[in-house]
mmCIF file of C-alpha atoms and ligand atoms in Angstrom:
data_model
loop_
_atom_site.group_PDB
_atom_site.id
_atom_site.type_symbol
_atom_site.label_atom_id
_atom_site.label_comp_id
_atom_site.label_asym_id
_atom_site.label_seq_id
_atom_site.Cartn_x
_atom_site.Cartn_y
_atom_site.Cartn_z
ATOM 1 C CA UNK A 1 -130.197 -167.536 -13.385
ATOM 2 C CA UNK A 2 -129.277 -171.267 -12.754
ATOM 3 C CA UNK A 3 -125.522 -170.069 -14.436
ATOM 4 C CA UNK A 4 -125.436 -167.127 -11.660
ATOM 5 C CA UNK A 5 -126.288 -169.865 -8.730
ATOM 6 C CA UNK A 6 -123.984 -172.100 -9.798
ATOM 7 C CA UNK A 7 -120.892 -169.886 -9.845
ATOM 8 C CA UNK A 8 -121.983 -168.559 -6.454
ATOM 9 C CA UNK A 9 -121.772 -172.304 -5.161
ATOM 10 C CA UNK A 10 -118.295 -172.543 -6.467
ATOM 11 C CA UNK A 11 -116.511 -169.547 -5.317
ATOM 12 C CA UNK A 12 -119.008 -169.574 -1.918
ATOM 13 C CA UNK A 13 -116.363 -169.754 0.289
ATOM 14 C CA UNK A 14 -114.432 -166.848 -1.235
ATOM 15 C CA UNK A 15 -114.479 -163.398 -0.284
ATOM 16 C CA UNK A 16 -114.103 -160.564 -2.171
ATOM 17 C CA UNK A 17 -113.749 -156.890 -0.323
ATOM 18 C CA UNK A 18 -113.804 -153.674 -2.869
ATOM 19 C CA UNK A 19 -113.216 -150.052 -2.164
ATOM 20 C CA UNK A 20 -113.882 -146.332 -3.501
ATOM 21 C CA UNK A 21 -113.157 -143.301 -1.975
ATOM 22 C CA UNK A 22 -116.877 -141.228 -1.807
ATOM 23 C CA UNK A 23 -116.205 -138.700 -4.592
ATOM 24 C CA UNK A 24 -119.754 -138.193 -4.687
ATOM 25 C CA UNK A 25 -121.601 -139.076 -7.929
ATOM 26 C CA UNK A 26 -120.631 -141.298 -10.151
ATOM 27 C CA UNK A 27 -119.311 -141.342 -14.156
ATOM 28 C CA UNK A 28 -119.162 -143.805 -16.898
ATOM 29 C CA UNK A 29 -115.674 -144.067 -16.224
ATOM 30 C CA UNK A 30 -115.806 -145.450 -12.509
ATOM 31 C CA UNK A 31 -118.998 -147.564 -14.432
ATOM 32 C CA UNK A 32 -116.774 -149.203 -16.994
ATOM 33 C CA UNK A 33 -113.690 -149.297 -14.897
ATOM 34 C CA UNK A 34 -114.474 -151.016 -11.701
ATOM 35 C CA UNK A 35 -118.238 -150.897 -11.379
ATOM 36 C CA UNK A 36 -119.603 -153.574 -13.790
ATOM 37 C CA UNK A 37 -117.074 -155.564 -13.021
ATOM 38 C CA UNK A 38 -118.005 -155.706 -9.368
ATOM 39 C CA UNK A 39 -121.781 -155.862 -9.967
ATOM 40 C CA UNK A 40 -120.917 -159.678 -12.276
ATOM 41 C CA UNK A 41 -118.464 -160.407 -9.031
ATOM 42 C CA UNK A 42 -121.399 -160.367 -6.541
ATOM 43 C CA UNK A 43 -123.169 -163.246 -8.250
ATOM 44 C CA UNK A 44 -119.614 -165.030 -7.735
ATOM 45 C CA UNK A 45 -118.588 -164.393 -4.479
ATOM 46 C CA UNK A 46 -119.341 -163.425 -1.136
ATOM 47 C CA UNK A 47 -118.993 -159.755 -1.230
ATOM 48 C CA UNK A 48 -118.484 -156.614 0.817
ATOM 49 C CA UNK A 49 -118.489 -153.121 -0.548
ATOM 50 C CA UNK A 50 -116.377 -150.334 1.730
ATOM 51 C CA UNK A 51 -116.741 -146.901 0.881
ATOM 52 C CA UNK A 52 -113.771 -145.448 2.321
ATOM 53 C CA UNK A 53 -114.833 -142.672 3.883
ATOM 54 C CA UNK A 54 -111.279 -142.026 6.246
ATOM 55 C CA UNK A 55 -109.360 -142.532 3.219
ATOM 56 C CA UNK A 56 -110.820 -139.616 1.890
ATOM 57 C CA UNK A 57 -109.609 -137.681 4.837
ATOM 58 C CA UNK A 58 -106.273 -137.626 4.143
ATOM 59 C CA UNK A 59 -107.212 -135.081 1.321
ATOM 60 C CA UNK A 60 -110.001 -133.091 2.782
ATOM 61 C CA UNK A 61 -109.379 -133.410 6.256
ATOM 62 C CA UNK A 62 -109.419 -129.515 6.293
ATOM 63 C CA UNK A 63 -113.334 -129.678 5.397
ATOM 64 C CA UNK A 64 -114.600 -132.750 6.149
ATOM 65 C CA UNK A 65 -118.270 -131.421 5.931
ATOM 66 C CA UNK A 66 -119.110 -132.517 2.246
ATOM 67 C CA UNK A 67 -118.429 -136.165 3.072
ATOM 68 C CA UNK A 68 -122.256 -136.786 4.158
ATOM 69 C CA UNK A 69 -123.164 -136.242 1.152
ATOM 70 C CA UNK A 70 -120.768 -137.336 -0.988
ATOM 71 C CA UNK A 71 -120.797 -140.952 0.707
ATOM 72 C CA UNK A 72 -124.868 -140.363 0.139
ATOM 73 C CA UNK A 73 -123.902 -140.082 -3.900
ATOM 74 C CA UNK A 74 -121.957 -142.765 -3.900
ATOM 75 C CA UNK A 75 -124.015 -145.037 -2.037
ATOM 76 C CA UNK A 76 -127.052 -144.133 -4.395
ATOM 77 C CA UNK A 77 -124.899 -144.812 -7.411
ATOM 78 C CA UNK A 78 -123.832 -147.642 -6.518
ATOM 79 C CA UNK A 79 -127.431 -149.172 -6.374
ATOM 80 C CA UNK A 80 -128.585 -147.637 -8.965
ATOM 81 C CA UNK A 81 -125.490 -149.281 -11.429
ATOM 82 C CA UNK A 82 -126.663 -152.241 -10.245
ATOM 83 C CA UNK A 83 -124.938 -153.275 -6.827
ATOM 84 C CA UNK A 84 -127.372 -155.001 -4.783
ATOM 85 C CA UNK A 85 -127.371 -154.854 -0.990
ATOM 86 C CA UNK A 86 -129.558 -158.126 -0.645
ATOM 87 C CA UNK A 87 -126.148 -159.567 -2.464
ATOM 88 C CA UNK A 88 -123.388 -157.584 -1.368
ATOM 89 C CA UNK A 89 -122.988 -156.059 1.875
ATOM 90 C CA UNK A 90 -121.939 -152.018 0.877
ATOM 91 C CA UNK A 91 -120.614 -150.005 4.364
ATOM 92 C CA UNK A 92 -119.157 -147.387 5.515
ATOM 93 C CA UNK A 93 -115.471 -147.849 6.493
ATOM 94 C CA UNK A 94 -116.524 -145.710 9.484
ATOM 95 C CA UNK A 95 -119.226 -147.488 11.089
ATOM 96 C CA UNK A 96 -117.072 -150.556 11.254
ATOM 97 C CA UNK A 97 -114.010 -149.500 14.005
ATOM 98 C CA UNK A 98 -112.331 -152.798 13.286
ATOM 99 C CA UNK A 99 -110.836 -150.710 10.215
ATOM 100 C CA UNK A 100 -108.504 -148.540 12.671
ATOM 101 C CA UNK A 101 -107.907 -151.472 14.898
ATOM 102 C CA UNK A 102 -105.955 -153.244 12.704
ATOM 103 C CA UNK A 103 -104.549 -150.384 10.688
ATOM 104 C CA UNK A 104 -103.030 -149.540 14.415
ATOM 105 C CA UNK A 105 -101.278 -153.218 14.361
ATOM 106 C CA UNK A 106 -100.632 -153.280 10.755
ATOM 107 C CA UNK A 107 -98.504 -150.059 11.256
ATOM 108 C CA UNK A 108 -96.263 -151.664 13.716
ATOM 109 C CA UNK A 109 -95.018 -154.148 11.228
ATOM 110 C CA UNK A 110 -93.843 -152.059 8.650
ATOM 111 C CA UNK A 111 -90.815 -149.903 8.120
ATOM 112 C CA UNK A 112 -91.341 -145.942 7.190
ATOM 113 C CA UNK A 113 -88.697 -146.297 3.960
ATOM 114 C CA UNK A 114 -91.185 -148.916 2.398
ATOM 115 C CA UNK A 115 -93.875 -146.380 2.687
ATOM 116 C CA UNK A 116 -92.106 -143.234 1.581
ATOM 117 C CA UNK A 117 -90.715 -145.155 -1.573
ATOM 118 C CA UNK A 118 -94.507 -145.925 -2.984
ATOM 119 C CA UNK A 119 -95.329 -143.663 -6.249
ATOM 120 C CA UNK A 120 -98.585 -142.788 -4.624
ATOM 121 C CA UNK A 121 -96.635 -141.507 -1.656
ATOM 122 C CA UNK A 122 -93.848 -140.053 -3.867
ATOM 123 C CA UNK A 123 -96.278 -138.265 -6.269
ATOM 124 C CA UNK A 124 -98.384 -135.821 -3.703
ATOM 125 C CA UNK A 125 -95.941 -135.820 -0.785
ATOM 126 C CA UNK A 126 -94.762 -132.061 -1.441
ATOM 127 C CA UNK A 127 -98.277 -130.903 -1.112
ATOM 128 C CA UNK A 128 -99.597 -133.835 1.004
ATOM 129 C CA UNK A 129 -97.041 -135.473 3.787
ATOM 130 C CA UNK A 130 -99.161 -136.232 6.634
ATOM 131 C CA UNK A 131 -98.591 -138.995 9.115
ATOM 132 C CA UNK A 132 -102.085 -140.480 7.731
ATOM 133 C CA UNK A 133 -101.597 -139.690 4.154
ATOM 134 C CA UNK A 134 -98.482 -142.216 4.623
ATOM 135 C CA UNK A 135 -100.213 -144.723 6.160
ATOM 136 C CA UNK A 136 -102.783 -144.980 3.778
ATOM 137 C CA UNK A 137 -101.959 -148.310 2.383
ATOM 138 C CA UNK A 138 -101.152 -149.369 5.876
ATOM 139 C CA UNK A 139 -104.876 -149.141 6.400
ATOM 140 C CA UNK A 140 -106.380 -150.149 2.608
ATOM 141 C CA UNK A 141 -104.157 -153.715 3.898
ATOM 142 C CA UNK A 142 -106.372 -153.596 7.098
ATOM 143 C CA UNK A 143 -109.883 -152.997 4.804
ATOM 144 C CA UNK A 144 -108.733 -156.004 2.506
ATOM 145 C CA UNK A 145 -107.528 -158.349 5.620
ATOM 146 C CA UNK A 146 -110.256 -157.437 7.973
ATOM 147 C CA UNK A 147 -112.533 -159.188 6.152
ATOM 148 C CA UNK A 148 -109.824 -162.170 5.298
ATOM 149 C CA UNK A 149 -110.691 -161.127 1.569
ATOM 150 C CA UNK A 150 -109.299 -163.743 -1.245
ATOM 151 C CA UNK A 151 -109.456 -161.368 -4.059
ATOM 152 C CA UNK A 152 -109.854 -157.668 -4.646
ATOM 153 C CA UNK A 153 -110.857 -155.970 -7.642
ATOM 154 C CA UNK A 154 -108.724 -153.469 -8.650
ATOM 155 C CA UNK A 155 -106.952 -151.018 -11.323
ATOM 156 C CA UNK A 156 -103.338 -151.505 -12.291
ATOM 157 C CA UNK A 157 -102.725 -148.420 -10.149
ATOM 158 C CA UNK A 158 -103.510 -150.151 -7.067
ATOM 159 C CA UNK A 159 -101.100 -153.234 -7.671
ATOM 160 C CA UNK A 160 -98.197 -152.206 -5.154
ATOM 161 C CA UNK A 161 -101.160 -151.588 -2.427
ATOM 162 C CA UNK A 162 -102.571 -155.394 -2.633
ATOM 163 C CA UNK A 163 -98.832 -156.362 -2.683
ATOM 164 C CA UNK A 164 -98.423 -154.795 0.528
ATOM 165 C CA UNK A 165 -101.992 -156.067 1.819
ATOM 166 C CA UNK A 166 -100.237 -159.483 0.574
ATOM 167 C CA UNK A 167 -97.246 -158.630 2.248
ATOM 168 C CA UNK A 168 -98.539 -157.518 5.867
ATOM 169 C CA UNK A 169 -100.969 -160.765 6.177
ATOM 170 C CA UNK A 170 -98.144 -162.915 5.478
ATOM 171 C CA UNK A 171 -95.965 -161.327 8.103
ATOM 172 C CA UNK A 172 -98.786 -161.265 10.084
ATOM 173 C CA UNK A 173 -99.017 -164.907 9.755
ATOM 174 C CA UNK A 174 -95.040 -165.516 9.989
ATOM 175 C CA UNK A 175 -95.221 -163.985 13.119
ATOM 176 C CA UNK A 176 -97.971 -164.916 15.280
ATOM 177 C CA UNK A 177 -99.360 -167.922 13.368
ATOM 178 C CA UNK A 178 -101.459 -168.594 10.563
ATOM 179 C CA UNK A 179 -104.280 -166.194 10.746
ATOM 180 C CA UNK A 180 -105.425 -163.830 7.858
ATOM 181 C CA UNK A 181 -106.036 -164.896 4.395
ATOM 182 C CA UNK A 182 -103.033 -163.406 1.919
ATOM 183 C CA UNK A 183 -105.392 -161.314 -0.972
ATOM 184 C CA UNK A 184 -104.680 -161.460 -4.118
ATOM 185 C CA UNK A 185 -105.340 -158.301 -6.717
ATOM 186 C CA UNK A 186 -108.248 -159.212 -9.577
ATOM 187 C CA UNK A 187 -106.993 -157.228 -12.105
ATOM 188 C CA UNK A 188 -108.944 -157.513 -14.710
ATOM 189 C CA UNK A 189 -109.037 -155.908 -18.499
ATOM 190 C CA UNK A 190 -111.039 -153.174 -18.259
ATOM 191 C CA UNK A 191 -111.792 -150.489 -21.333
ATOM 192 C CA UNK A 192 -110.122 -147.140 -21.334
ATOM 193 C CA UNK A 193 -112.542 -144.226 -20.724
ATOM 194 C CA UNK A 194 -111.209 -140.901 -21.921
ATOM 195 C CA UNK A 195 -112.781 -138.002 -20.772
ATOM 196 C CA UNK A 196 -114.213 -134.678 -23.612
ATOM 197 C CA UNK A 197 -110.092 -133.674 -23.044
ATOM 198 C CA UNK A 198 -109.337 -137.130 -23.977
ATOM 199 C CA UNK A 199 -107.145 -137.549 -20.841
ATOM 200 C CA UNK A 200 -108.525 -140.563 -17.931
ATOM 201 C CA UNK A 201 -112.377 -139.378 -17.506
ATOM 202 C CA UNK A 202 -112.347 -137.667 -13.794
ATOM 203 C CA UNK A 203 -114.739 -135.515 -11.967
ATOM 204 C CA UNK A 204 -112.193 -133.431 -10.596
ATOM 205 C CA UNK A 205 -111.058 -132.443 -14.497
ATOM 206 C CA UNK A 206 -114.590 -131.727 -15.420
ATOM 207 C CA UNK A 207 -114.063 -134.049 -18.507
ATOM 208 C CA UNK A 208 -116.811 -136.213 -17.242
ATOM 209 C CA UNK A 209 -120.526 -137.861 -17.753
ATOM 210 C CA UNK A 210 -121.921 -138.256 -14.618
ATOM 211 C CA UNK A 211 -125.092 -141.001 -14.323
ATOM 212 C CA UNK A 212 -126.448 -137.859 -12.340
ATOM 213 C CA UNK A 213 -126.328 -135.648 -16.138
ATOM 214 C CA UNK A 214 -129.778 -135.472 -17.867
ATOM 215 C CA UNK A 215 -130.139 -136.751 -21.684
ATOM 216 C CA UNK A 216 -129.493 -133.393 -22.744
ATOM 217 C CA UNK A 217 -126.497 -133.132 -20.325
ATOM 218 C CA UNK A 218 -124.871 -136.007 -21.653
ATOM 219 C CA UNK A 219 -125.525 -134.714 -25.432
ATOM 220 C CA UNK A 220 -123.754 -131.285 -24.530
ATOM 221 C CA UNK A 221 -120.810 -132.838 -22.639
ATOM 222 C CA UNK A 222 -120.083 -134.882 -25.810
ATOM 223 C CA UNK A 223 -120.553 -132.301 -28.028
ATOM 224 C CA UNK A 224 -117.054 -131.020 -26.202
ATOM 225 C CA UNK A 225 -115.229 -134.105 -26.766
ATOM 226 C CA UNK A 226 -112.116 -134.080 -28.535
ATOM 227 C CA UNK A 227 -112.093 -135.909 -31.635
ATOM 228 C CA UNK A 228 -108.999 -136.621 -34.301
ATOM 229 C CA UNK A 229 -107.307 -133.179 -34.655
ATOM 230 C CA UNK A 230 -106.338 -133.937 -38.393
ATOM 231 C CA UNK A 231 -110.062 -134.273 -38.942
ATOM 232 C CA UNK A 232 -111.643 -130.698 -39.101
ATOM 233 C CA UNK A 233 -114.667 -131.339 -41.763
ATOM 234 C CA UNK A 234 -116.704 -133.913 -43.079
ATOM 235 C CA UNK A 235 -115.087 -135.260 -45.987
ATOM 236 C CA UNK A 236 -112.046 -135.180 -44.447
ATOM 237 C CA UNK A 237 -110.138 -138.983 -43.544
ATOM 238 C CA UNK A 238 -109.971 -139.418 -39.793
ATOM 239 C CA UNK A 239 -107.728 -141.652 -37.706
ATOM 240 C CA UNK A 240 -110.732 -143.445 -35.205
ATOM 241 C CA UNK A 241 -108.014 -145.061 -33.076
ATOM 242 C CA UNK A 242 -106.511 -141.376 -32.125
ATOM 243 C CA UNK A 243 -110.170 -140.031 -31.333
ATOM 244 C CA UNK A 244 -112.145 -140.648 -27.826
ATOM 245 C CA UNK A 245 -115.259 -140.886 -29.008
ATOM 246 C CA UNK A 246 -114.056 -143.677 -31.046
ATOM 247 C CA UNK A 247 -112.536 -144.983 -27.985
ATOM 248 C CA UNK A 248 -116.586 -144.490 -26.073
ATOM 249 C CA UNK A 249 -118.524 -146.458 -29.208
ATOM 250 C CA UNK A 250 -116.100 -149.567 -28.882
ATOM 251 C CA UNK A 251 -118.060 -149.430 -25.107
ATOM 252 C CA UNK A 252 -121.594 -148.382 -26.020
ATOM 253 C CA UNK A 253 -122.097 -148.748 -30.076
ATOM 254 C CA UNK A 254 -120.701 -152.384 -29.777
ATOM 255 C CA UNK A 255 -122.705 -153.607 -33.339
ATOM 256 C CA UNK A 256 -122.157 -150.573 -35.253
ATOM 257 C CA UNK A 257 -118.172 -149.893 -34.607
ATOM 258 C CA UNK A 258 -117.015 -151.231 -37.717
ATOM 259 C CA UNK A 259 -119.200 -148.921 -39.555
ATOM 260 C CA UNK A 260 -118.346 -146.061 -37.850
ATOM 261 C CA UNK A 261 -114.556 -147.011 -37.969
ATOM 262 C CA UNK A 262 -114.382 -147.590 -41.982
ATOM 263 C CA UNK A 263 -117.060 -144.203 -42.421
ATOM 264 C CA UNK A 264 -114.967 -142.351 -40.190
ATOM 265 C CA UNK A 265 -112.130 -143.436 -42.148
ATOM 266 C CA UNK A 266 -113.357 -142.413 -45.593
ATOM 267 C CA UNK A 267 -114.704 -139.239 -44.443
ATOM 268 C CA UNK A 268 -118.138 -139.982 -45.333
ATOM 269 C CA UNK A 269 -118.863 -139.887 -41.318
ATOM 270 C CA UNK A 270 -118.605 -136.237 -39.847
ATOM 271 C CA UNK A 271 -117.823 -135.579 -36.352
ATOM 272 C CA UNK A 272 -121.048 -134.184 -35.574
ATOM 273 C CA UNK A 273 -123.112 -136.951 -36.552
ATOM 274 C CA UNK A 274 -120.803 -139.529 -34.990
ATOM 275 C CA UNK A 275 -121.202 -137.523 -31.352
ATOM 276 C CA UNK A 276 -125.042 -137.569 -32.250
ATOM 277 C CA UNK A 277 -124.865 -141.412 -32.726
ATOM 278 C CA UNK A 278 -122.544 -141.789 -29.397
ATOM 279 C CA UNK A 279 -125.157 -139.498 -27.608
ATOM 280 C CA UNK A 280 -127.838 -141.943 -28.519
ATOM 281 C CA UNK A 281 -126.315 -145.110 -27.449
ATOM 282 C CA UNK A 282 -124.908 -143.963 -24.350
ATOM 283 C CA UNK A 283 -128.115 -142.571 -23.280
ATOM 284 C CA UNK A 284 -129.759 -145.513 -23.870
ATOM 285 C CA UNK A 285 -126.984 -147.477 -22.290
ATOM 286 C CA UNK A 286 -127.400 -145.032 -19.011
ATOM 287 C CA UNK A 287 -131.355 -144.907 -19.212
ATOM 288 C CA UNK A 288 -131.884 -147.867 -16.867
ATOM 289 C CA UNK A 289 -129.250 -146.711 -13.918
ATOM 290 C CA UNK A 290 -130.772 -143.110 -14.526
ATOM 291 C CA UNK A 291 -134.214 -144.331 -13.576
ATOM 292 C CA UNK A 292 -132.972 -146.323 -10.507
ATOM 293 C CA UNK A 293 -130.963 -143.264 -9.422
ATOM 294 C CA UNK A 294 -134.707 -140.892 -9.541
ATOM 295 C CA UNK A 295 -136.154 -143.643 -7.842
ATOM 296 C CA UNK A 296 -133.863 -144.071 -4.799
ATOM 297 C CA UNK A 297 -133.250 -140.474 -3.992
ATOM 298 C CA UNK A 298 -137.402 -140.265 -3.366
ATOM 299 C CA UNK A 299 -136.274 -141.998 -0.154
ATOM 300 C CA UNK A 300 -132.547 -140.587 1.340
ATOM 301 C CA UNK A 301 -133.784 -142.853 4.617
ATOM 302 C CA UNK A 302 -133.881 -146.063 2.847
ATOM 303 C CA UNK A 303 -130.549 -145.577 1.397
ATOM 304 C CA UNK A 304 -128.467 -144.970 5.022
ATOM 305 C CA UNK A 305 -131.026 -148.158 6.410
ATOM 306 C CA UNK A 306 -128.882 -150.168 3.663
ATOM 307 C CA UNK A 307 -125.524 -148.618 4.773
ATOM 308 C CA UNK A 308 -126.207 -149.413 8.512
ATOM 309 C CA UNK A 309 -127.545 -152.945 7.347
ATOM 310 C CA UNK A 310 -124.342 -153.100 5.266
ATOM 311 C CA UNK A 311 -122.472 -151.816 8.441
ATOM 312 C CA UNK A 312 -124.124 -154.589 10.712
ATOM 313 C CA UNK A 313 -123.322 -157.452 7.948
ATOM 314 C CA UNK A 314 -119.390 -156.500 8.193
ATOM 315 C CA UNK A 315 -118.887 -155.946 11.308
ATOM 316 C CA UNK A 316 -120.070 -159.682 11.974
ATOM 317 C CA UNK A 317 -116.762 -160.688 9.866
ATOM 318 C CA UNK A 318 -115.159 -158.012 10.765
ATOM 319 C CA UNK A 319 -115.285 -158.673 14.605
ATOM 320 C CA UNK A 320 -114.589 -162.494 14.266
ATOM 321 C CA UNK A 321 -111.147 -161.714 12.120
ATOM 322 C CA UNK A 322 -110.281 -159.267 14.839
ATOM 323 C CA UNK A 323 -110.957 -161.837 17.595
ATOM 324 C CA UNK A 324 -108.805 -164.002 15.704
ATOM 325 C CA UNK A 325 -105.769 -161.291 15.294
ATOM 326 C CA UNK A 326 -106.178 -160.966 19.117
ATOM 327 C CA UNK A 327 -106.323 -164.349 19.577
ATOM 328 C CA UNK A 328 -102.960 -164.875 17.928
ATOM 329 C CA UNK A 329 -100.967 -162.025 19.731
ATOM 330 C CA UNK A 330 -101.759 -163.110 23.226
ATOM 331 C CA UNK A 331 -103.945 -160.080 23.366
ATOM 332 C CA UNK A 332 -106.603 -161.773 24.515
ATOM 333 C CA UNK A 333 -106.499 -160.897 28.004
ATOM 334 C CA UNK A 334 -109.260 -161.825 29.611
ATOM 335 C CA UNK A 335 -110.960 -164.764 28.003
HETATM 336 N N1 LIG B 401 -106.904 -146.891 -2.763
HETATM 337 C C1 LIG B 401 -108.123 -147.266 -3.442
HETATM 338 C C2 LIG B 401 -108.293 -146.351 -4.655
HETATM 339 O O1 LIG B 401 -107.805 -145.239 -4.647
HETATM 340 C C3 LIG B 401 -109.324 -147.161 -2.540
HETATM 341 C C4 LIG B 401 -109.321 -148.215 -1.483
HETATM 342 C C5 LIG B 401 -109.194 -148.033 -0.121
HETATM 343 C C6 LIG B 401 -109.479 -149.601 -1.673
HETATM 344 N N2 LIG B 401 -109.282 -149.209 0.522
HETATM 345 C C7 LIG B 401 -109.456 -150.201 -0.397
HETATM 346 C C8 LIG B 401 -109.652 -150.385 -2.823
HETATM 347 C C9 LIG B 401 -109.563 -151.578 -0.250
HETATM 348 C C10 LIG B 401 -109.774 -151.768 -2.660
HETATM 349 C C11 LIG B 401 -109.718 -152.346 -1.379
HETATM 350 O O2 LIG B 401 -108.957 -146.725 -5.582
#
């Protein structure tokens, strides 16, 4: 405890702003991948939480009715994993306006071409080449600078979209005056979570485990899990660093990985049992967040009170930065 007070004293005047798109529910791989690491950061840092709820327009802007309740999911997950709101403010990206405010002047300062060139532009724009779908760095730079955020926690994926954040509070700055804080990307090493087709564990693939999936669930999922192809009886030699569920116990069987690796290797481990041993850990690993989950959804109200509490937290920062981006443009017209 005195170790977690400490660090918060030292980093106290840093901020830290992280994002996810409301998919809903969560899985072990948004756990592993960015979750845990944000649940140690809170302890560290001032911290705000934006589920990014307009973001997730650009995709579904067709049928935008779901989002309720996938933002609900998220929000619930998020607790239950461990986030807590007493520590980190987690909002809504749409209860705070500020967000399209300075998305709006953050769009004036950069050039189409730098936008169309982005891989995560490039990639979808035959089937996705909106006006917002382009600008959606544009505004992830406003979430990260509205807040003057030092650090954000990201995936590799996401480097290019800090850079820009980077990029648009230090021309910000260049031309109006020193102003926003330049973020910096906190990339740190996070384990690989394959999904049961062994490629990146995503809902929309269906190669998932969910928190939201029951013991039994969770057993059957992994019973689907790809394993060494060579491998196709006990008895026979396996390759552990080719096979997922190797790639899973490295995560959740932390003391018993060398076993498995060397009785995997011999053959004397079959598939089946090592998915039964996974199952076990990684139920016990989940049994905690599972029973926070139960417990929260008893009371939907409670969890929107935290999101509007969440809300009212950031939009205290939020509102001061913008004053200050006003401020600097001579848009402050009346004082
Ligand atoms: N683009 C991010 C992702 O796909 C989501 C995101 C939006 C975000 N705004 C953000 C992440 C601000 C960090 C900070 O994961």
């Amino acid at each position: 405890m005195t170790d977690q007070k400490s660090k918060k004293t030292i980093n106290q005047q840093q901020v830290i702003l992280s994002g996810m798109q409301p998919t809903g529910s969560l899985h072990i791989g948004n756990l592993e991948g960015a979750l845990r690491n944000w649940i140690q950061l809170q302890d560290e840092y001032e911290m705000f939480t934006c589920i990014v709820d307009w973001h997730a327009l650009t995709a579904n802007y067709k049928d935008p009715s779901d989002l309720k309740n996938r933002v609900f999911q998220i929000a619930v997950d998020f607790v239950s994993a461990g986030l807590d709101p007493e520590k980190c403010a987690i909002f809504v990206q749409s209860d705070v306006k500020e967000h399209a405010e300075l998305h709006l002047i953050f769009s004036m300062m950069i050039t189409v071409p730098t936008l169309t060139r982005l891989p995560t532009y490039v990639e979808k724009k035959d089937t996705l080449d909106s006006y917002g779908f382009l600008g959606y760095p544009v505004l992830q730079a406003a979430d990260i600078c509205l807040y003057n955020a030092d650090k954000v926690p990201v995936g590799k994926d996401q480097e290019k979209h800090i850079w820009m954040a980077n990029d648009l509070a230090k021309r910000f700055n260049a031309l109006y005056g020193q102003t926003l804080v330049e973020p910096e990307g906190l990339f740190t090493k996070i384990p690989l979570i394959p999904g049961s087709d062994r490629r990146k564990m995503s809902k929309s693939l269906d190669n998932h485990i969910p928190f939201e999936f029951t013991d039994q669930e969770t057993e059957k999922r992994i019973r689907t899990f790809f394993t060494d192809d060579q491998k196709l009886r006990r008895g026979d030699p396996g390759r552990p660093e080719q096979c997922p569920v190797y790639l899973l116990h490295q995560v959740y069987s932390p003391n018993e990985t060398d076993e498995i690796n060397s009785e995997c290797k011999s053959g004397a481990l079959g598939c089946a049992d090592c998915k039964k041993r996974l199952t076990a850990n990684l139920n016990n690993a989940l049994a905690p967040i599972r029973e926070k989950r139960v417990e929260l959804l008893k009371d939907p109200d409670a969890i929107w009170d935290m999101l509007g509490n969440g809300a009212s937290k950031s939009r205290v920062r939020a509102e001061q930065v913008m004053d200050s981006v006003r401020s600097a443009m001579k848009m402050k017209y009346r004082s």
